mmCIF file of C-alpha atoms and ligand atoms in Angstrom:
data_model
loop_
_atom_site.group_PDB
_atom_site.id
_atom_site.type_symbol
_atom_site.label_atom_id
_atom_site.label_comp_id
_atom_site.label_asym_id
_atom_site.label_seq_id
_atom_site.Cartn_x
_atom_site.Cartn_y
_atom_site.Cartn_z
ATOM 1 C CA MET A 1 11.806 72.461 -35.537
ATOM 2 C CA GLN A 2 10.238 69.041 -36.046
ATOM 3 C CA GLU A 3 12.412 67.858 -33.224
ATOM 4 C CA ARG A 4 11.094 70.644 -30.973
ATOM 5 C CA LEU A 5 7.487 69.723 -31.829
ATOM 6 C CA LYS A 6 8.139 66.137 -30.910
ATOM 7 C CA GLN A 7 9.668 67.222 -27.671
ATOM 8 C CA ILE A 8 6.634 69.419 -26.839
ATOM 9 C CA LEU A 9 4.320 66.485 -27.526
ATOM 10 C CA GLU A 10 6.329 64.078 -25.386
ATOM 11 C CA GLU A 11 6.672 66.523 -22.569
ATOM 12 C CA SER A 12 2.924 67.343 -22.578
ATOM 13 C CA LYS A 13 2.092 63.673 -22.558
ATOM 14 C CA ARG A 14 4.310 62.980 -19.579
ATOM 15 C CA GLN A 15 3.119 65.980 -17.619
ATOM 16 C CA LEU A 16 -0.518 65.198 -18.248
ATOM 17 C CA GLN A 17 -0.017 61.641 -17.095
ATOM 18 C CA GLU A 18 1.467 62.957 -13.909
ATOM 19 C CA ALA A 19 -1.218 65.629 -13.398
ATOM 20 C CA ALA A 20 -2.888 65.051 -10.047
ATOM 21 C CA SER A 21 -5.419 67.851 -10.212
ATOM 22 C CA VAL A 22 -7.417 69.891 -12.692
ATOM 23 C CA GLN A 23 -5.081 72.779 -11.913
ATOM 24 C CA ASP A 24 -2.000 70.711 -12.921
ATOM 25 C CA ALA A 25 -3.630 69.944 -16.294
ATOM 26 C CA GLU A 26 -4.613 73.560 -16.728
ATOM 27 C CA ASP A 27 -0.983 74.586 -16.152
ATOM 28 C CA VAL A 28 0.077 72.288 -18.994
ATOM 29 C CA ARG A 29 -2.583 73.747 -21.288
ATOM 30 C CA VAL A 30 -1.381 77.303 -20.575
ATOM 31 C CA LYS A 31 2.264 76.313 -21.016
ATOM 32 C CA VAL A 32 1.671 74.712 -24.424
ATOM 33 C CA LEU A 33 -1.473 76.275 -25.930
ATOM 34 C CA GLY A 34 -1.805 79.530 -23.985
ATOM 35 C CA LYS A 35 -1.239 82.982 -25.521
ATOM 36 C CA LYS A 36 2.468 82.692 -24.911
ATOM 37 C CA GLY A 37 2.470 78.884 -25.044
ATOM 38 C CA GLN A 38 5.259 76.880 -26.642
ATOM 39 C CA LEU A 39 3.158 75.710 -29.590
ATOM 40 C CA THR A 40 1.490 79.076 -30.034
ATOM 41 C CA GLU A 41 4.916 80.701 -30.380
ATOM 42 C CA ILE A 42 5.950 78.193 -33.019
ATOM 43 C CA LEU A 43 2.761 78.684 -35.021
ATOM 44 C CA ARG A 44 3.166 82.430 -34.797
ATOM 45 C CA SER A 45 6.777 82.365 -35.944
ATOM 46 C CA MET A 46 5.949 80.371 -39.090
ATOM 47 C CA GLY A 47 5.160 83.515 -41.098
ATOM 48 C CA LYS A 48 8.886 83.983 -41.463
ATOM 49 C CA LEU A 49 9.400 80.625 -43.178
ATOM 50 C CA ALA A 50 9.468 79.816 -46.871
ATOM 51 C CA PRO A 51 6.036 78.631 -48.231
ATOM 52 C CA GLU A 52 7.163 75.020 -48.685
ATOM 53 C CA GLU A 53 8.631 74.753 -45.250
ATOM 54 C CA ARG A 54 5.641 76.563 -43.746
ATOM 55 C CA LYS A 55 3.210 74.035 -45.115
ATOM 56 C CA GLU A 56 5.102 71.069 -43.834
ATOM 57 C CA LEU A 57 5.753 72.510 -40.392
ATOM 58 C CA GLY A 58 2.192 73.877 -40.200
ATOM 59 C CA GLN A 59 0.759 70.447 -40.715
ATOM 60 C CA ALA A 60 3.083 68.945 -38.110
ATOM 61 C CA ALA A 61 2.336 71.712 -35.602
ATOM 62 C CA ASN A 62 -1.430 71.387 -36.091
ATOM 63 C CA GLN A 63 -1.118 67.677 -35.655
ATOM 64 C CA VAL A 64 0.687 68.183 -32.330
ATOM 65 C CA ARG A 65 -1.875 70.761 -31.276
ATOM 66 C CA SER A 66 -4.814 68.446 -31.872
ATOM 67 C CA GLU A 67 -3.075 65.632 -30.078
ATOM 68 C CA VAL A 68 -2.317 67.824 -27.086
ATOM 69 C CA GLU A 69 -5.922 69.055 -27.102
ATOM 70 C CA LYS A 70 -7.208 65.515 -27.154
ATOM 71 C CA MET A 71 -4.934 64.513 -24.288
ATOM 72 C CA LEU A 72 -6.049 67.595 -22.355
ATOM 73 C CA ASP A 73 -9.752 66.724 -22.859
ATOM 74 C CA GLU A 74 -9.181 63.208 -21.630
ATOM 75 C CA THR A 75 -7.139 64.327 -18.664
ATOM 76 C CA PHE A 76 -9.717 66.934 -17.624
ATOM 77 C CA GLU A 77 -12.542 64.417 -17.935
ATOM 78 C CA ASN A 78 -10.588 61.869 -15.986
ATOM 79 C CA LEU A 79 -9.632 64.219 -13.167
ATOM 80 C CA LYS A 80 -13.137 65.638 -12.885
ATOM 81 C CA SER A 81 -14.744 62.255 -12.542
ATOM 82 C CA LYS A 82 -12.129 61.262 -9.981
ATOM 83 C CA ALA A 83 -12.920 64.392 -7.981
ATOM 84 C CA ARG A 84 -16.653 63.623 -8.258
ATOM 85 C CA GLU A 85 -16.105 60.111 -7.020
ATOM 86 C CA ALA A 86 -14.051 61.302 -4.076
ATOM 87 C CA LYS A 87 -16.804 63.785 -3.202
ATOM 88 C CA PHE A 88 -19.480 61.080 -3.355
ATOM 89 C CA LYS A 89 -17.388 58.880 -1.158
ATOM 90 C CA ALA A 90 -16.850 61.621 1.388
ATOM 91 C CA GLU A 91 -20.548 62.514 1.460
ATOM 92 C CA LYS A 92 -21.829 58.994 1.512
ATOM 93 C CA ILE A 93 -24.821 58.465 3.788
ATOM 94 C CA ASP A 94 -25.293 55.189 5.519
ATOM 95 C CA VAL A 95 -29.078 54.868 5.503
ATOM 96 C CA THR A 96 -28.908 51.847 7.762
ATOM 97 C CA GLU A 97 -27.130 53.718 10.561
ATOM 98 C CA PRO A 98 -29.344 54.020 13.659
ATOM 99 C CA GLY A 99 -30.624 57.598 14.296
ATOM 100 C CA LYS A 100 -29.294 59.880 16.990
ATOM 101 C CA LEU A 101 -31.615 60.122 19.983
ATOM 102 C CA TYR A 102 -32.430 63.745 20.683
ATOM 103 C CA LYS A 103 -33.231 64.248 24.313
ATOM 104 C CA LEU A 104 -36.407 66.310 24.553
ATOM 105 C CA GLY A 105 -36.742 68.709 27.450
ATOM 106 C CA THR A 106 -39.838 68.879 29.606
ATOM 107 C CA LYS A 107 -42.062 71.711 30.702
ATOM 108 C CA HIS A 108 -40.854 73.596 33.743
ATOM 109 C CA PRO A 109 -43.067 73.229 36.831
ATOM 110 C CA VAL A 110 -43.611 77.004 36.828
ATOM 111 C CA THR A 111 -44.810 76.813 33.202
ATOM 112 C CA ILE A 112 -47.066 73.859 34.021
ATOM 113 C CA THR A 113 -48.569 75.779 36.944
ATOM 114 C CA ILE A 114 -49.140 78.936 34.856
ATOM 115 C CA GLU A 115 -50.824 76.804 32.195
ATOM 116 C CA GLU A 116 -53.107 75.161 34.774
ATOM 117 C CA ILE A 117 -54.073 78.530 36.281
ATOM 118 C CA SER A 118 -54.645 79.898 32.756
ATOM 119 C CA ARG A 119 -56.859 76.952 31.812
ATOM 120 C CA VAL A 120 -59.125 77.612 34.811
ATOM 121 C CA PHE A 121 -59.497 81.350 34.168
ATOM 122 C CA LYS A 122 -60.008 80.858 30.433
ATOM 123 C CA SER A 123 -62.808 78.400 31.226
ATOM 124 C CA MET A 124 -64.466 81.184 33.244
ATOM 125 C CA GLY A 125 -64.348 83.589 30.304
ATOM 126 C CA PHE A 126 -61.190 85.510 31.232
ATOM 127 C CA THR A 127 -58.899 86.727 28.455
ATOM 128 C CA LEU A 128 -55.130 86.347 28.655
ATOM 129 C CA THR A 129 -53.213 89.604 28.607
ATOM 130 C CA GLU A 130 -49.644 90.686 29.292
ATOM 131 C CA GLY A 131 -47.578 93.638 30.383
ATOM 132 C CA PRO A 132 -43.856 94.439 30.187
ATOM 133 C CA GLU A 133 -41.364 93.384 32.861
ATOM 134 C CA VAL A 134 -39.732 96.813 32.638
ATOM 135 C CA GLU A 135 -42.449 99.165 33.861
ATOM 136 C CA THR A 136 -42.943 102.770 34.749
ATOM 137 C CA VAL A 137 -42.862 103.735 38.407
ATOM 138 C CA PHE A 138 -46.243 105.334 37.725
ATOM 139 C CA ASN A 139 -47.910 102.085 36.576
ATOM 140 C CA ASN A 140 -46.246 99.971 39.234
ATOM 141 C CA PHE A 141 -46.953 102.296 42.178
ATOM 142 C CA ASP A 142 -48.660 105.691 41.684
ATOM 143 C CA ALA A 143 -51.513 104.491 39.518
ATOM 144 C CA LEU A 144 -52.044 101.643 41.970
ATOM 145 C CA ASN A 145 -52.672 104.107 44.768
ATOM 146 C CA ALA A 146 -49.226 103.574 46.333
ATOM 147 C CA GLY A 147 -48.083 107.163 46.842
ATOM 148 C CA PRO A 148 -44.515 108.492 47.022
ATOM 149 C CA ASN A 149 -44.092 107.456 50.675
ATOM 150 C CA HIS A 150 -45.243 103.861 50.298
ATOM 151 C CA PRO A 151 -42.623 101.528 51.848
ATOM 152 C CA ALA A 152 -42.656 99.123 48.854
ATOM 153 C CA ARG A 153 -41.113 101.930 46.776
ATOM 154 C CA ASP A 154 -37.937 101.926 48.815
ATOM 155 C CA TRP A 155 -34.698 101.826 46.832
ATOM 156 C CA THR A 156 -33.676 98.717 48.754
ATOM 157 C CA ASP A 157 -36.877 96.817 47.868
ATOM 158 C CA THR A 158 -37.110 97.509 44.156
ATOM 159 C CA PHE A 159 -34.837 97.356 41.092
ATOM 160 C CA TYR A 160 -34.922 100.856 39.610
ATOM 161 C CA VAL A 161 -33.681 101.483 36.089
ATOM 162 C CA ASN A 162 -33.912 105.215 36.729
ATOM 163 C CA ASP A 163 -36.218 107.526 38.744
ATOM 164 C CA ASP A 164 -39.197 106.744 36.507
ATOM 165 C CA VAL A 165 -38.568 103.169 35.338
ATOM 166 C CA LEU A 166 -38.206 99.904 37.252
ATOM 167 C CA LEU A 167 -38.464 96.140 37.000
ATOM 168 C CA ARG A 168 -42.072 95.573 38.011
ATOM 169 C CA THR A 169 -42.453 94.318 41.573
ATOM 170 C CA GLN A 170 -45.872 92.792 40.837
ATOM 171 C CA THR A 171 -48.139 91.992 37.876
ATOM 172 C CA SER A 172 -50.663 94.565 39.159
ATOM 173 C CA PRO A 173 -49.469 97.291 36.698
ATOM 174 C CA VAL A 174 -51.135 95.168 34.008
ATOM 175 C CA GLN A 175 -54.397 96.261 35.691
ATOM 176 C CA VAL A 176 -53.455 99.884 35.019
ATOM 177 C CA ARG A 177 -52.571 99.182 31.371
ATOM 178 C CA THR A 178 -55.827 97.284 30.886
ATOM 179 C CA LEU A 179 -57.944 100.006 32.481
ATOM 180 C CA MET A 180 -56.287 102.628 30.260
ATOM 181 C CA ASN A 181 -56.838 100.630 27.081
ATOM 182 C CA GLN A 182 -60.133 98.814 27.534
ATOM 183 C CA LYS A 183 -63.704 99.766 28.361
ATOM 184 C CA PRO A 184 -65.779 97.629 30.734
ATOM 185 C CA PRO A 185 -66.854 94.869 30.778
ATOM 186 C CA ILE A 186 -63.279 93.773 31.546
ATOM 187 C CA ARG A 187 -62.307 90.214 32.481
ATOM 188 C CA VAL A 188 -58.568 89.556 32.091
ATOM 189 C CA PHE A 189 -55.775 87.558 33.683
ATOM 190 C CA ALA A 190 -52.076 88.252 33.237
ATOM 191 C CA PRO A 191 -49.240 85.882 34.114
ATOM 192 C CA GLY A 192 -45.678 87.185 34.197
ATOM 193 C CA ARG A 193 -42.340 87.741 35.876
ATOM 194 C CA CYS A 194 -41.781 90.116 38.771
ATOM 195 C CA PHE A 195 -38.644 91.353 40.503
ATOM 196 C CA ARG A 196 -37.786 92.427 44.027
ATOM 197 C CA CYS A 197 -34.495 93.084 45.847
ATOM 198 C CA ASP A 198 -34.710 89.920 47.913
ATOM 199 C CA THR A 199 -31.753 87.841 49.003
ATOM 200 C CA PRO A 200 -32.397 84.304 47.746
ATOM 201 C CA ASP A 201 -33.348 81.768 50.399
ATOM 202 C CA ALA A 202 -35.705 78.772 50.546
ATOM 203 C CA THR A 203 -38.796 80.941 50.003
ATOM 204 C CA HIS A 204 -37.450 84.116 48.339
ATOM 205 C CA SER A 205 -36.076 84.843 44.913
ATOM 206 C CA PRO A 206 -35.302 88.246 43.336
ATOM 207 C CA MET A 207 -37.242 87.006 40.264
ATOM 208 C CA PHE A 208 -40.543 85.187 40.548
ATOM 209 C CA HIS A 209 -43.879 84.821 38.781
ATOM 210 C CA GLN A 210 -47.379 86.065 39.491
ATOM 211 C CA VAL A 211 -50.765 85.767 37.859
ATOM 212 C CA GLU A 212 -52.926 88.877 38.087
ATOM 213 C CA GLY A 213 -56.684 89.023 37.535
ATOM 214 C CA LEU A 214 -59.072 91.920 36.949
ATOM 215 C CA VAL A 215 -62.838 92.110 36.489
ATOM 216 C CA VAL A 216 -64.671 95.414 35.971
ATOM 217 C CA ASP A 217 -68.351 95.683 35.108
ATOM 218 C CA GLU A 218 -71.639 97.106 36.320
ATOM 219 C CA GLY A 219 -72.760 95.639 39.618
ATOM 220 C CA ILE A 220 -69.641 93.620 40.468
ATOM 221 C CA THR A 221 -69.568 92.863 44.198
ATOM 222 C CA MET A 222 -67.487 91.003 46.766
ATOM 223 C CA ALA A 223 -69.812 88.032 46.114
ATOM 224 C CA ASP A 224 -68.493 87.797 42.543
ATOM 225 C CA LEU A 225 -64.927 87.911 43.837
ATOM 226 C CA LYS A 226 -65.592 85.104 46.316
ATOM 227 C CA GLY A 227 -67.519 82.999 43.807
ATOM 228 C CA VAL A 228 -64.850 83.244 41.105
ATOM 229 C CA LEU A 229 -61.917 82.598 43.439
ATOM 230 C CA ASP A 230 -63.648 79.741 45.262
ATOM 231 C CA SER A 231 -64.423 78.133 41.909
ATOM 232 C CA PHE A 232 -60.785 78.649 40.873
ATOM 233 C CA ALA A 233 -59.582 76.881 44.051
ATOM 234 C CA LYS A 234 -61.889 73.907 43.433
ATOM 235 C CA GLN A 235 -60.789 73.565 39.797
ATOM 236 C CA MET A 236 -57.140 73.978 40.694
ATOM 237 C CA PHE A 237 -56.905 71.862 43.852
ATOM 238 C CA GLY A 238 -59.898 69.524 43.627
ATOM 239 C CA PRO A 239 -63.662 69.726 44.332
ATOM 240 C CA GLU A 240 -63.213 69.185 48.064
ATOM 241 C CA ALA A 241 -61.073 72.345 48.421
ATOM 242 C CA ARG A 242 -62.599 74.979 50.724
ATOM 243 C CA THR A 243 -61.646 78.662 50.876
ATOM 244 C CA LYS A 244 -61.698 81.412 53.464
ATOM 245 C CA PHE A 245 -61.043 85.116 53.186
ATOM 246 C CA ARG A 246 -59.103 87.103 55.787
ATOM 247 C CA PRO A 247 -59.123 90.915 55.866
ATOM 248 C CA HIS A 248 -55.876 92.442 54.609
ATOM 249 C CA HIS A 249 -54.531 95.636 53.144
ATOM 250 C CA PHE A 250 -53.429 96.481 49.629
ATOM 251 C CA PRO A 251 -53.286 100.113 48.454
ATOM 252 C CA PHE A 252 -55.133 99.323 45.200
ATOM 253 C CA THR A 253 -58.108 97.435 46.684
ATOM 254 C CA GLU A 254 -60.773 98.385 49.257
ATOM 255 C CA PRO A 255 -61.765 96.182 50.956
ATOM 256 C CA SER A 256 -58.792 93.867 50.597
ATOM 257 C CA ALA A 257 -58.399 90.228 51.572
ATOM 258 C CA GLU A 258 -56.117 87.249 51.450
ATOM 259 C CA MET A 259 -57.594 83.939 50.432
ATOM 260 C CA ASP A 260 -56.635 80.666 52.112
ATOM 261 C CA VAL A 261 -57.359 77.230 50.671
ATOM 262 C CA SER A 262 -57.949 74.189 52.834
ATOM 263 C CA CYS A 263 -54.681 72.256 52.814
ATOM 264 C CA PHE A 264 -54.634 69.978 49.784
ATOM 265 C CA LYS A 265 -52.186 67.672 51.518
ATOM 266 C CA CYS A 266 -54.119 66.902 54.700
ATOM 267 C CA GLY A 267 -57.542 68.215 53.740
ATOM 268 C CA GLY A 268 -57.559 70.615 56.695
ATOM 269 C CA LYS A 269 -56.535 68.358 59.569
ATOM 270 C CA GLY A 270 -53.122 70.008 59.905
ATOM 271 C CA CYS A 271 -49.788 68.772 58.576
ATOM 272 C CA LYS A 272 -46.265 69.884 57.708
ATOM 273 C CA VAL A 273 -47.322 71.592 54.464
ATOM 274 C CA CYS A 274 -49.934 73.811 56.159
ATOM 275 C CA LYS A 275 -47.788 74.099 59.297
ATOM 276 C CA GLY A 276 -50.537 72.521 61.369
ATOM 277 C CA SER A 277 -53.187 75.150 60.578
ATOM 278 C CA GLY A 278 -55.142 73.221 57.951
ATOM 279 C CA TRP A 279 -55.093 76.310 55.676
ATOM 280 C CA ILE A 280 -52.711 77.602 53.024
ATOM 281 C CA GLU A 281 -52.538 81.256 51.957
ATOM 282 C CA ILE A 282 -52.824 81.371 48.195
ATOM 283 C CA LEU A 283 -53.507 84.907 46.945
ATOM 284 C CA GLY A 284 -54.287 88.557 47.616
ATOM 285 C CA CYS A 285 -57.495 90.121 46.362
ATOM 286 C CA GLY A 286 -60.036 92.869 46.841
ATOM 287 C CA MET A 287 -62.489 95.280 45.311
ATOM 288 C CA VAL A 288 -60.633 97.631 42.967
ATOM 289 C CA HIS A 289 -60.025 100.982 44.680
ATOM 290 C CA PRO A 290 -61.950 103.849 43.019
ATOM 291 C CA ASN A 291 -58.651 105.758 42.656
ATOM 292 C CA VAL A 292 -57.355 102.970 40.404
ATOM 293 C CA LEU A 293 -60.513 102.901 38.271
ATOM 294 C CA LYS A 294 -60.243 106.689 37.890
ATOM 295 C CA VAL A 295 -56.748 106.366 36.353
ATOM 296 C CA GLY A 296 -58.448 104.544 33.485
ATOM 297 C CA GLY A 297 -61.160 107.198 33.293
ATOM 298 C CA ILE A 298 -63.794 104.734 34.425
ATOM 299 C CA ASP A 299 -67.041 106.050 35.925
ATOM 300 C CA THR A 300 -66.805 104.787 39.518
ATOM 301 C CA GLU A 301 -70.510 105.469 40.121
ATOM 302 C CA LYS A 302 -71.436 103.071 37.352
ATOM 303 C CA TYR A 303 -68.699 100.448 37.487
ATOM 304 C CA THR A 304 -67.065 98.382 40.197
ATOM 305 C CA GLY A 305 -64.530 95.585 39.989
ATOM 306 C CA PHE A 306 -62.384 93.066 41.789
ATOM 307 C CA ALA A 307 -58.776 92.028 41.364
ATOM 308 C CA PHE A 308 -56.488 89.329 42.608
ATOM 309 C CA GLY A 309 -52.852 88.329 42.416
ATOM 310 C CA MET A 310 -51.151 85.049 43.218
ATOM 311 C CA GLY A 311 -47.566 83.831 43.370
ATOM 312 C CA VAL A 312 -46.952 81.026 40.880
ATOM 313 C CA GLU A 313 -43.865 79.558 42.578
ATOM 314 C CA ARG A 314 -45.699 79.353 45.877
ATOM 315 C CA ILE A 315 -48.546 77.365 44.307
ATOM 316 C CA ALA A 316 -46.120 75.125 42.375
ATOM 317 C CA MET A 317 -44.081 74.466 45.518
ATOM 318 C CA LEU A 318 -47.150 73.592 47.577
ATOM 319 C CA LYS A 319 -48.642 71.452 44.845
ATOM 320 C CA TYR A 320 -45.499 69.508 44.075
ATOM 321 C CA GLY A 321 -44.025 69.469 47.570
ATOM 322 C CA ILE A 322 -40.921 71.475 46.580
ATOM 323 C CA ASP A 323 -39.283 72.821 49.728
ATOM 324 C CA ASP A 324 -36.756 75.261 48.251
ATOM 325 C CA ILE A 325 -37.649 77.903 45.627
ATOM 326 C CA ARG A 326 -34.038 77.955 44.370
ATOM 327 C CA LEU A 327 -34.482 74.445 42.935
ATOM 328 C CA LEU A 328 -36.839 76.005 40.367
ATOM 329 C CA TYR A 329 -34.074 78.141 38.870
ATOM 330 C CA GLU A 330 -31.144 75.729 38.749
ATOM 331 C CA ASN A 331 -32.339 74.137 35.497
ATOM 332 C CA ASP A 332 -31.180 70.735 36.650
ATOM 333 C CA MET A 333 -32.981 68.313 34.329
ATOM 334 C CA ARG A 334 -33.052 65.624 37.025
ATOM 335 C CA PHE A 335 -35.251 68.010 39.021
ATOM 336 C CA ILE A 336 -37.368 69.483 36.208
ATOM 337 C CA GLU A 337 -38.108 66.099 34.620
ATOM 338 C CA GLN A 338 -40.055 64.981 37.670
ATOM 339 C CA PHE A 339 -43.038 67.217 36.902
ATOM 340 C CA LYS A 340 -44.007 65.923 33.454
HETATM 341 N N1 LIG B 1 -49.772 92.710 43.861
HETATM 342 C C1 LIG B 1 -49.945 92.049 45.153
HETATM 343 C C2 LIG B 1 -48.600 91.566 45.638
HETATM 344 O O1 LIG B 1 -47.670 91.473 44.876
HETATM 345 C C3 LIG B 1 -50.913 90.912 45.036
HETATM 346 C C4 LIG B 1 -52.306 91.369 44.832
HETATM 347 C C5 LIG B 1 -53.118 91.643 45.928
HETATM 348 C C6 LIG B 1 -52.819 91.597 43.578
HETATM 349 C C7 LIG B 1 -54.423 92.082 45.762
HETATM 350 C C8 LIG B 1 -54.124 92.042 43.396
HETATM 351 C C9 LIG B 1 -54.916 92.282 44.528
HETATM 352 O O2 LIG B 1 -54.660 92.284 42.199
HETATM 353 O O3 LIG B 1 -56.183 92.701 44.342
HETATM 354 O O4 LIG B 1 -48.463 91.285 46.781
#
């Protein structure tokens, strides 16, 4: 028996020396001191021995046990600190290493243009508002006085989701939402995306941006419309910018007009940008049609209003001399970076 104890001690010692991981050491502990461990079995079997023999062997066995325990403690400690060291080494941070340069993007020219337009209208007391890109056919057409036979409603001109829902073709439905939710005085502008079934070319894109404007109050006249939009043109394109209004037709305004700005490239003399005319068409506008005001339950005897809508890409392209609208959607940083 003494011999066996010695053997257990020697074997444990050797195995613990060879242990490469905490698990290896744990295996030794279970093998020797576990419930069915070698030493545990010996200690358990001692009840069968004579008292004299039991005492002697008991002492020897306890001695081996405490030695094995001590070796186990040391081995565990050793392996744990080795593991810790390895972890530290692996996670070491070199604080002197130069930082990684993160390349910051830049604002998109369409965003810059929307922000410039917004700044001007905010300065004139307009409030920013928004509407959804997925709209009802009612808000996009019917409520804007474009009845069932209006050509813009054609299936080939508009992205329909179903008979009653579409991707808005203009930001004008925000007028309808505003009139339904607010009481005059109203003074809002609404930038946003619009969608039309257009084949992309240098001047057309099936997705584009507009900024809508709406003013409703007592005593609003065409003079207010002209004053506000002329002031907008001067703040947007420079104090020397001049404007002119040409009669036009929109179903939701009466009278309707298009506004031209004196060419900001040549100042009106005529150049490539203005195609020799000296003028550039910039937006549609008009006095809000009574039928539209009525949708919002507004008393058309008491209140009048004006509205306008402009294409953001068109303004950005003219301002920055971009000759193909598709460049705006390619997300080529070499292009976008130029408009910082
Ligand atoms: N929604 C028109 C379009 O997409 C633009 C427009 C014209 C908006 C006149 C207006 C307006 O608010 O009064 O062509």
